[in-house]
């Protein structure tokens, strides 16, 4: 099991979500975390936007990893939202984004937070997998693809 699948329940993978802007998709994520984890949606969206103001979390190739620190959160949480239509995201390649992996971490998150982000970036750098995640119409299959993925083992 990889770090992402350990914090990503199948109910937090959504495909073909209709959101016309970064604001709308962040609101959608806020509602998802509010419904599943009782975190106020405004807290989620405010923290995502606070991080986004530091620089876009768009990676390029149509993917982004919006993330934020949440006061009072005990463990990291994740969600995957795939949009029906790509949206502008200020990504380095100026490509619009349609696959977003959201990560919420405790306010004082340290190494674990960075390890999860690094692993998500590694997963999304797999071109074949990334394209399958961006086109699969079944949320359960998207979850299964993420669950089956294994990061490269570092040689120390």
Short mmCIF file of N, CA and C in Angstrom, two decimals:
data_model
loop_
_atom_site.label_atom_id
_atom_site.label_comp_id
_atom_site.label_asym_id
_atom_site.label_seq_id
_atom_site.Cartn_x
_atom_site.Cartn_y
_atom_site.Cartn_z
N UNK A 1 0.84 -1.19 0.00
CA UNK A 1 0.00 0.00 0.00
C UNK A 1 0.88 1.25 0.00
N UNK A 2 0.51 2.22 -0.82
CA UNK A 2 1.26 3.47 -0.85
C UNK A 2 0.64 4.46 0.15
N UNK A 3 1.36 5.55 0.41
CA UNK A 3 0.90 6.51 1.42
C UNK A 3 -0.42 7.17 1.06
N UNK A 4 -0.63 7.43 -0.24
CA UNK A 4 -1.88 8.07 -0.67
C UNK A 4 -3.07 7.15 -0.45
N UNK A 5 -2.98 5.91 -0.88
CA UNK A 5 -4.14 5.02 -0.75
C UNK A 5 -4.48 4.75 0.71
N UNK A 6 -3.51 4.89 1.60
CA UNK A 6 -3.78 4.69 3.03
C UNK A 6 -4.69 5.78 3.62
N UNK A 7 -4.76 6.95 2.95
CA UNK A 7 -5.57 8.06 3.47
C UNK A 7 -6.69 8.46 2.50
N UNK A 8 -6.92 7.62 1.48
CA UNK A 8 -7.90 7.94 0.44
C UNK A 8 -8.99 6.87 0.38
N UNK A 9 -10.12 7.10 1.09
CA UNK A 9 -11.23 6.15 0.97
C UNK A 9 -11.87 6.26 -0.42
N UNK A 10 -12.44 5.18 -0.88
CA UNK A 10 -13.05 5.16 -2.22
C UNK A 10 -14.16 6.22 -2.34
N UNK A 11 -14.83 6.55 -1.26
CA UNK A 11 -15.89 7.56 -1.29
C UNK A 11 -15.38 8.97 -1.51
N UNK A 12 -14.08 9.15 -1.47
CA UNK A 12 -13.49 10.47 -1.68
C UNK A 12 -12.78 10.56 -3.04
N UNK A 13 -13.22 9.71 -3.95
CA UNK A 13 -12.76 9.77 -5.34
C UNK A 13 -13.99 10.09 -6.18
N UNK A 14 -13.96 11.25 -6.83
CA UNK A 14 -15.09 11.68 -7.65
C UNK A 14 -14.62 11.90 -9.08
N UNK A 15 -15.42 11.45 -10.04
CA UNK A 15 -15.09 11.67 -11.45
C UNK A 15 -16.21 12.44 -12.13
N UNK A 16 -15.86 13.15 -13.18
CA UNK A 16 -16.80 13.95 -13.97
C UNK A 16 -17.54 14.99 -13.14
N UNK A 17 -16.79 15.65 -12.27
CA UNK A 17 -17.34 16.74 -11.46
C UNK A 17 -17.42 17.99 -12.32
N UNK A 18 -18.53 18.69 -12.23
CA UNK A 18 -18.73 19.91 -13.00
C UNK A 18 -18.30 21.10 -12.15
N UNK A 19 -17.15 21.67 -12.43
CA UNK A 19 -16.65 22.85 -11.74
C UNK A 19 -15.96 23.73 -12.77
N UNK A 20 -16.34 24.99 -12.82
CA UNK A 20 -15.87 25.86 -13.90
C UNK A 20 -14.64 26.70 -13.53
N UNK A 21 -14.17 26.58 -12.29
CA UNK A 21 -13.04 27.41 -11.86
C UNK A 21 -12.35 26.75 -10.67
N UNK A 22 -11.17 27.29 -10.34
CA UNK A 22 -10.43 26.83 -9.17
C UNK A 22 -11.28 27.02 -7.92
N UNK A 23 -11.96 28.16 -7.83
CA UNK A 23 -12.81 28.44 -6.67
C UNK A 23 -13.90 27.37 -6.52
N UNK A 24 -14.54 27.02 -7.62
CA UNK A 24 -15.63 26.03 -7.58
C UNK A 24 -15.12 24.63 -7.19
N UNK A 25 -13.97 24.23 -7.72
CA UNK A 25 -13.47 22.90 -7.38
C UNK A 25 -12.99 22.86 -5.93
N UNK A 26 -12.42 23.96 -5.43
CA UNK A 26 -12.03 24.03 -4.02
C UNK A 26 -13.27 23.97 -3.13
N UNK A 27 -14.36 24.63 -3.54
CA UNK A 27 -15.62 24.56 -2.77
C UNK A 27 -16.15 23.12 -2.76
N UNK A 28 -16.02 22.45 -3.90
CA UNK A 28 -16.47 21.06 -4.00
C UNK A 28 -15.67 20.18 -3.03
N UNK A 29 -14.35 20.39 -3.00
CA UNK A 29 -13.49 19.64 -2.09
C UNK A 29 -13.87 19.97 -0.64
N UNK A 30 -14.13 21.24 -0.36
CA UNK A 30 -14.53 21.65 0.98
C UNK A 30 -15.78 20.93 1.44
N UNK A 31 -16.75 20.84 0.54
CA UNK A 31 -18.01 20.14 0.85
C UNK A 31 -17.75 18.65 1.10
N UNK A 32 -16.88 18.06 0.29
CA UNK A 32 -16.54 16.64 0.44
C UNK A 32 -15.91 16.37 1.82
N UNK A 33 -14.93 17.19 2.21
CA UNK A 33 -14.29 17.00 3.51
C UNK A 33 -15.25 17.34 4.66
N UNK A 34 -16.14 18.29 4.44
CA UNK A 34 -17.13 18.62 5.47
C UNK A 34 -18.08 17.43 5.68
N UNK A 35 -18.57 16.86 4.59
CA UNK A 35 -19.51 15.75 4.69
C UNK A 35 -18.89 14.47 5.24
N UNK A 36 -17.63 14.22 4.90
CA UNK A 36 -16.99 12.97 5.32
C UNK A 36 -16.22 13.08 6.64
N UNK A 37 -15.77 14.29 6.98
CA UNK A 37 -14.88 14.43 8.15
C UNK A 37 -15.27 15.56 9.09
N UNK A 38 -16.41 16.20 8.83
CA UNK A 38 -16.91 17.28 9.69
C UNK A 38 -15.92 18.44 9.84
N UNK A 39 -15.17 18.73 8.78
CA UNK A 39 -14.29 19.90 8.76
C UNK A 39 -15.07 20.97 8.00
N UNK A 40 -15.22 22.14 8.60
CA UNK A 40 -16.00 23.20 7.96
C UNK A 40 -15.46 23.47 6.56
N UNK A 41 -16.36 23.51 5.58
CA UNK A 41 -15.92 23.70 4.19
C UNK A 41 -15.14 25.00 4.02
N UNK A 42 -15.52 26.05 4.76
CA UNK A 42 -14.80 27.33 4.66
C UNK A 42 -13.35 27.18 5.14
N UNK A 43 -13.15 26.36 6.16
CA UNK A 43 -11.79 26.10 6.66
C UNK A 43 -10.96 25.45 5.57
N UNK A 44 -11.55 24.47 4.89
CA UNK A 44 -10.84 23.77 3.82
C UNK A 44 -10.52 24.73 2.68
N UNK A 45 -11.52 25.44 2.18
CA UNK A 45 -11.28 26.31 1.03
C UNK A 45 -10.31 27.44 1.39
N UNK A 46 -10.45 28.02 2.58
CA UNK A 46 -9.54 29.10 3.00
C UNK A 46 -8.10 28.61 3.04
N UNK A 47 -7.88 27.42 3.57
CA UNK A 47 -6.52 26.88 3.67
C UNK A 47 -5.96 26.50 2.29
N UNK A 48 -6.80 25.98 1.41
CA UNK A 48 -6.34 25.65 0.06
C UNK A 48 -5.94 26.92 -0.68
N UNK A 49 -6.76 27.97 -0.56
CA UNK A 49 -6.44 29.24 -1.23
C UNK A 49 -5.21 29.91 -0.61
N UNK A 50 -5.05 29.80 0.71
CA UNK A 50 -3.87 30.38 1.36
C UNK A 50 -2.60 29.74 0.79
N UNK A 51 -2.61 28.43 0.60
CA UNK A 51 -1.45 27.74 0.03
C UNK A 51 -1.28 28.13 -1.44
N UNK A 52 -2.38 28.24 -2.15
CA UNK A 52 -2.33 28.56 -3.58
C UNK A 52 -1.74 29.96 -3.83
N UNK A 53 -1.96 30.88 -2.88
CA UNK A 53 -1.41 32.24 -3.02
C UNK A 53 0.12 32.24 -2.97
N UNK A 54 0.70 31.20 -2.38
CA UNK A 54 2.17 31.08 -2.34
C UNK A 54 2.74 30.63 -3.68
N UNK A 55 1.88 30.07 -4.50
CA UNK A 55 2.29 29.55 -5.81
C UNK A 55 1.34 28.45 -6.22
N UNK A 56 1.12 28.31 -7.50
CA UNK A 56 0.17 27.31 -7.99
C UNK A 56 0.61 25.89 -7.61
N UNK A 57 -0.37 25.08 -7.23
CA UNK A 57 -0.09 23.67 -6.94
C UNK A 57 -0.29 22.82 -8.20
N UNK A 58 -0.51 23.49 -9.34
CA UNK A 58 -0.58 22.79 -10.62
C UNK A 58 0.81 22.29 -10.99
N UNK A 59 0.90 21.03 -11.38
CA UNK A 59 2.20 20.43 -11.71
C UNK A 59 2.51 20.50 -13.20
N UNK A 60 1.47 20.66 -14.01
CA UNK A 60 1.61 20.51 -15.45
C UNK A 60 0.96 19.21 -15.87
N UNK A 61 0.83 19.00 -17.18
CA UNK A 61 0.21 17.78 -17.73
C UNK A 61 -1.23 17.61 -17.27
N UNK A 62 -1.91 18.72 -16.89
CA UNK A 62 -3.33 18.64 -16.53
C UNK A 62 -3.61 18.15 -15.12
N UNK A 63 -2.59 18.16 -14.24
CA UNK A 63 -2.80 17.68 -12.87
C UNK A 63 -2.36 18.73 -11.84
N UNK A 64 -2.95 18.65 -10.65
CA UNK A 64 -2.61 19.55 -9.55
C UNK A 64 -2.74 18.81 -8.22
N UNK A 65 -1.99 19.30 -7.23
CA UNK A 65 -2.06 18.73 -5.87
C UNK A 65 -2.35 19.86 -4.89
N UNK A 66 -3.59 20.35 -4.87
CA UNK A 66 -3.91 21.39 -3.87
C UNK A 66 -3.80 20.79 -2.47
N UNK A 67 -3.17 21.53 -1.57
CA UNK A 67 -3.01 21.01 -0.21
C UNK A 67 -3.01 22.15 0.79
N UNK A 68 -3.33 21.79 2.03
CA UNK A 68 -3.37 22.81 3.08
C UNK A 68 -3.22 22.19 4.45
N UNK A 69 -2.84 23.04 5.40
CA UNK A 69 -2.69 22.63 6.80
C UNK A 69 -3.96 23.03 7.55
N UNK A 70 -4.50 22.08 8.31
CA UNK A 70 -5.76 22.30 9.01
C UNK A 70 -5.55 22.19 10.51
N UNK A 71 -5.84 23.26 11.22
CA UNK A 71 -5.71 23.28 12.68
C UNK A 71 -6.68 22.27 13.29
N UNK A 72 -6.19 21.46 14.21
CA UNK A 72 -7.03 20.48 14.89
C UNK A 72 -7.13 19.13 14.18
N UNK A 73 -6.66 19.05 12.95
CA UNK A 73 -6.68 17.77 12.22
C UNK A 73 -5.64 16.84 12.83
N UNK A 74 -6.00 15.58 13.03
CA UNK A 74 -5.09 14.62 13.67
C UNK A 74 -4.25 13.84 12.66
N UNK A 75 -4.86 13.50 11.51
CA UNK A 75 -4.18 12.69 10.51
C UNK A 75 -4.42 13.27 9.11
N UNK A 76 -3.49 13.03 8.18
CA UNK A 76 -3.69 13.52 6.82
C UNK A 76 -4.94 12.91 6.17
N UNK A 77 -5.55 13.67 5.28
CA UNK A 77 -6.72 13.24 4.53
C UNK A 77 -6.50 13.56 3.06
N UNK A 78 -7.08 12.74 2.18
CA UNK A 78 -6.93 12.99 0.75
C UNK A 78 -8.27 12.81 0.04
N UNK A 79 -8.36 13.43 -1.12
CA UNK A 79 -9.51 13.26 -2.01
C UNK A 79 -9.01 13.44 -3.43
N UNK A 80 -9.67 12.78 -4.37
CA UNK A 80 -9.35 12.92 -5.78
C UNK A 80 -10.60 13.43 -6.47
N UNK A 81 -10.44 14.51 -7.22
CA UNK A 81 -11.55 15.04 -8.01
C UNK A 81 -11.08 15.16 -9.44
N UNK A 82 -11.84 14.50 -10.33
CA UNK A 82 -11.57 14.60 -11.76
C UNK A 82 -12.71 15.39 -12.38
N UNK A 83 -12.36 16.46 -13.07
CA UNK A 83 -13.36 17.36 -13.63
C UNK A 83 -13.84 16.89 -15.01
N UNK A 84 -15.08 17.23 -15.32
CA UNK A 84 -15.62 16.89 -16.63
C UNK A 84 -14.97 17.76 -17.71
N UNK A 85 -14.61 18.99 -17.34
CA UNK A 85 -13.92 19.92 -18.26
C UNK A 85 -12.72 20.52 -17.54
N UNK A 86 -11.55 20.57 -18.19
CA UNK A 86 -10.37 21.18 -17.56
C UNK A 86 -10.58 22.67 -17.26
N UNK A 87 -9.90 23.14 -16.22
CA UNK A 87 -10.00 24.55 -15.81
C UNK A 87 -8.61 25.19 -15.78
N UNK A 88 -8.52 26.50 -15.96
CA UNK A 88 -7.24 27.19 -15.83
C UNK A 88 -6.71 27.03 -14.40
N UNK A 89 -5.39 26.85 -14.26
CA UNK A 89 -4.84 26.59 -12.93
C UNK A 89 -3.47 27.22 -12.69
N UNK A 90 -3.00 28.02 -13.63
CA UNK A 90 -1.67 28.63 -13.49
C UNK A 90 -0.56 27.59 -13.34
N UNK A 91 -0.71 26.48 -14.04
CA UNK A 91 0.32 25.44 -13.99
C UNK A 91 1.55 25.91 -14.77
N UNK A 92 2.72 25.34 -14.47
CA UNK A 92 3.96 25.78 -15.13
C UNK A 92 3.90 25.67 -16.66
N UNK A 93 3.15 24.69 -17.20
CA UNK A 93 3.06 24.52 -18.65
C UNK A 93 1.83 25.23 -19.23
N UNK A 94 1.10 25.99 -18.39
CA UNK A 94 -0.11 26.71 -18.78
C UNK A 94 -1.24 25.80 -19.27
N UNK A 95 -1.10 24.49 -19.08
CA UNK A 95 -2.15 23.56 -19.47
C UNK A 95 -3.27 23.59 -18.42
N UNK A 96 -4.53 23.57 -18.84
CA UNK A 96 -5.61 23.52 -17.85
C UNK A 96 -5.59 22.17 -17.12
N UNK A 97 -6.20 22.15 -15.95
CA UNK A 97 -6.16 20.98 -15.06
C UNK A 97 -7.53 20.29 -15.02
N UNK A 98 -7.52 18.97 -15.06
CA UNK A 98 -8.78 18.24 -14.84
C UNK A 98 -8.64 17.12 -13.80
N UNK A 99 -7.43 16.87 -13.31
CA UNK A 99 -7.23 15.86 -12.26
C UNK A 99 -6.56 16.52 -11.07
N UNK A 100 -7.27 16.51 -9.93
CA UNK A 100 -6.75 17.15 -8.71
C UNK A 100 -6.71 16.13 -7.58
N UNK A 101 -5.58 16.06 -6.91
CA UNK A 101 -5.46 15.23 -5.72
C UNK A 101 -5.29 16.19 -4.55
N UNK A 102 -6.30 16.23 -3.70
CA UNK A 102 -6.31 17.14 -2.55
C UNK A 102 -5.69 16.45 -1.35
N UNK A 103 -4.88 17.20 -0.61
CA UNK A 103 -4.25 16.68 0.59
C UNK A 103 -4.43 17.70 1.72
N UNK A 104 -5.02 17.25 2.82
CA UNK A 104 -5.12 18.07 4.03
C UNK A 104 -4.26 17.42 5.09
N UNK A 105 -3.45 18.23 5.77
CA UNK A 105 -2.56 17.70 6.80
C UNK A 105 -2.73 18.49 8.09
N UNK A 106 -2.35 17.89 9.22
CA UNK A 106 -2.39 18.63 10.49
C UNK A 106 -1.52 19.89 10.41
N UNK A 107 -1.89 20.88 11.19
CA UNK A 107 -1.19 22.17 11.17
C UNK A 107 0.31 22.03 11.38
N UNK A 108 0.70 21.12 12.26
CA UNK A 108 2.13 20.95 12.57
C UNK A 108 2.76 19.80 11.79
N UNK A 109 2.16 19.43 10.65
CA UNK A 109 2.68 18.31 9.86
C UNK A 109 4.11 18.56 9.43
N UNK A 110 4.89 17.51 9.43
CA UNK A 110 6.30 17.65 9.10
C UNK A 110 6.70 16.70 7.98
N UNK A 111 7.58 15.77 8.28
CA UNK A 111 8.15 14.87 7.29
C UNK A 111 7.08 14.03 6.58
N UNK A 112 6.10 13.55 7.32
CA UNK A 112 5.08 12.68 6.72
C UNK A 112 4.34 13.42 5.60
N UNK A 113 4.02 14.69 5.85
CA UNK A 113 3.35 15.54 4.86
C UNK A 113 4.17 15.61 3.57
N UNK A 114 5.47 15.85 3.72
CA UNK A 114 6.35 15.94 2.56
C UNK A 114 6.48 14.61 1.84
N UNK A 115 6.50 13.52 2.60
CA UNK A 115 6.59 12.19 1.99
C UNK A 115 5.34 11.87 1.17
N UNK A 116 4.17 12.23 1.70
CA UNK A 116 2.92 11.99 0.96
C UNK A 116 2.90 12.83 -0.31
N UNK A 117 3.24 14.12 -0.20
CA UNK A 117 3.27 14.99 -1.38
C UNK A 117 4.25 14.45 -2.43
N UNK A 118 5.41 14.02 -1.98
CA UNK A 118 6.42 13.49 -2.88
C UNK A 118 5.90 12.24 -3.60
N UNK A 119 5.22 11.39 -2.86
CA UNK A 119 4.69 10.16 -3.45
C UNK A 119 3.58 10.47 -4.46
N UNK A 120 2.73 11.45 -4.15
CA UNK A 120 1.67 11.84 -5.09
C UNK A 120 2.31 12.38 -6.38
N UNK A 121 3.34 13.21 -6.23
CA UNK A 121 4.04 13.75 -7.40
C UNK A 121 4.66 12.63 -8.22
N UNK A 122 5.21 11.62 -7.55
CA UNK A 122 5.80 10.48 -8.25
C UNK A 122 4.73 9.71 -9.02
N UNK A 123 3.60 9.48 -8.38
CA UNK A 123 2.49 8.78 -9.01
C UNK A 123 2.06 9.53 -10.27
N UNK A 124 1.91 10.86 -10.16
CA UNK A 124 1.44 11.66 -11.28
C UNK A 124 2.50 11.84 -12.37
N UNK A 125 3.75 11.52 -12.07
CA UNK A 125 4.79 11.62 -13.09
C UNK A 125 4.83 10.39 -13.99
N UNK A 126 4.07 9.35 -13.63
CA UNK A 126 3.94 8.14 -14.46
C UNK A 126 2.94 8.48 -15.57
N UNK A 127 3.45 8.77 -16.76
CA UNK A 127 2.62 9.28 -17.85
C UNK A 127 1.44 8.37 -18.18
N UNK A 128 1.69 7.08 -18.29
CA UNK A 128 0.63 6.14 -18.65
C UNK A 128 -0.47 6.11 -17.57
N UNK A 129 -0.06 6.02 -16.32
CA UNK A 129 -1.03 6.00 -15.22
C UNK A 129 -1.79 7.32 -15.15
N UNK A 130 -1.06 8.42 -15.28
CA UNK A 130 -1.69 9.75 -15.23
C UNK A 130 -2.79 9.87 -16.28
N UNK A 131 -2.51 9.43 -17.49
CA UNK A 131 -3.51 9.52 -18.56
C UNK A 131 -4.70 8.62 -18.29
N UNK A 132 -4.47 7.44 -17.72
CA UNK A 132 -5.58 6.54 -17.37
C UNK A 132 -6.43 7.17 -16.26
N UNK A 133 -5.79 7.80 -15.27
CA UNK A 133 -6.53 8.45 -14.19
C UNK A 133 -7.37 9.62 -14.73
N UNK A 134 -6.88 10.27 -15.77
CA UNK A 134 -7.57 11.42 -16.34
C UNK A 134 -8.72 11.04 -17.26
N UNK A 135 -8.82 9.75 -17.63
CA UNK A 135 -9.87 9.34 -18.58
C UNK A 135 -10.82 8.28 -18.03
N UNK A 136 -10.43 7.56 -16.99
CA UNK A 136 -11.30 6.49 -16.44
C UNK A 136 -12.61 7.10 -15.93
N UNK A 137 -13.72 6.51 -16.33
CA UNK A 137 -15.04 7.07 -15.97
C UNK A 137 -15.61 6.49 -14.67
N UNK A 138 -15.00 5.45 -14.16
CA UNK A 138 -15.50 4.80 -12.94
C UNK A 138 -14.61 5.17 -11.74
N UNK A 139 -15.20 5.83 -10.75
CA UNK A 139 -14.44 6.29 -9.58
C UNK A 139 -13.79 5.12 -8.83
N UNK A 140 -14.47 4.00 -8.76
CA UNK A 140 -13.92 2.83 -8.06
C UNK A 140 -12.66 2.34 -8.78
N UNK A 141 -12.67 2.37 -10.10
CA UNK A 141 -11.49 1.94 -10.87
C UNK A 141 -10.34 2.94 -10.69
N UNK A 142 -10.67 4.23 -10.61
CA UNK A 142 -9.64 5.24 -10.35
C UNK A 142 -8.98 4.95 -9.01
N UNK A 143 -9.80 4.66 -8.00
CA UNK A 143 -9.29 4.34 -6.67
C UNK A 143 -8.41 3.09 -6.73
N UNK A 144 -8.85 2.07 -7.44
CA UNK A 144 -8.08 0.83 -7.56
C UNK A 144 -6.72 1.08 -8.22
N UNK A 145 -6.69 1.93 -9.26
CA UNK A 145 -5.41 2.24 -9.92
C UNK A 145 -4.45 2.89 -8.93
N UNK A 146 -4.96 3.81 -8.13
CA UNK A 146 -4.12 4.49 -7.13
C UNK A 146 -3.67 3.49 -6.08
N UNK A 147 -4.58 2.62 -5.65
CA UNK A 147 -4.27 1.64 -4.61
C UNK A 147 -3.20 0.65 -5.07
N UNK A 148 -3.24 0.25 -6.34
CA UNK A 148 -2.29 -0.73 -6.86
C UNK A 148 -0.91 -0.15 -7.15
N UNK A 149 -0.84 1.18 -7.35
CA UNK A 149 0.42 1.81 -7.70
C UNK A 149 1.43 1.69 -6.55
N UNK A 150 2.68 1.41 -6.93
CA UNK A 150 3.76 1.32 -5.94
C UNK A 150 4.86 2.31 -6.28
N UNK A 151 5.31 3.08 -5.28
CA UNK A 151 6.42 4.02 -5.55
C UNK A 151 7.72 3.25 -5.76
N UNK A 152 8.64 3.90 -6.46
CA UNK A 152 9.97 3.30 -6.63
C UNK A 152 10.65 3.23 -5.28
N UNK A 153 11.31 2.14 -5.03
CA UNK A 153 12.02 2.00 -3.76
C UNK A 153 13.38 2.69 -3.88
N UNK A 154 13.67 3.57 -2.93
CA UNK A 154 14.96 4.25 -3.00
C UNK A 154 16.07 3.30 -2.55
N UNK A 155 17.20 3.40 -3.19
CA UNK A 155 18.36 2.56 -2.86
C UNK A 155 19.26 3.38 -1.94
N UNK A 156 19.29 3.01 -0.67
CA UNK A 156 20.07 3.80 0.29
C UNK A 156 21.32 3.05 0.72
#
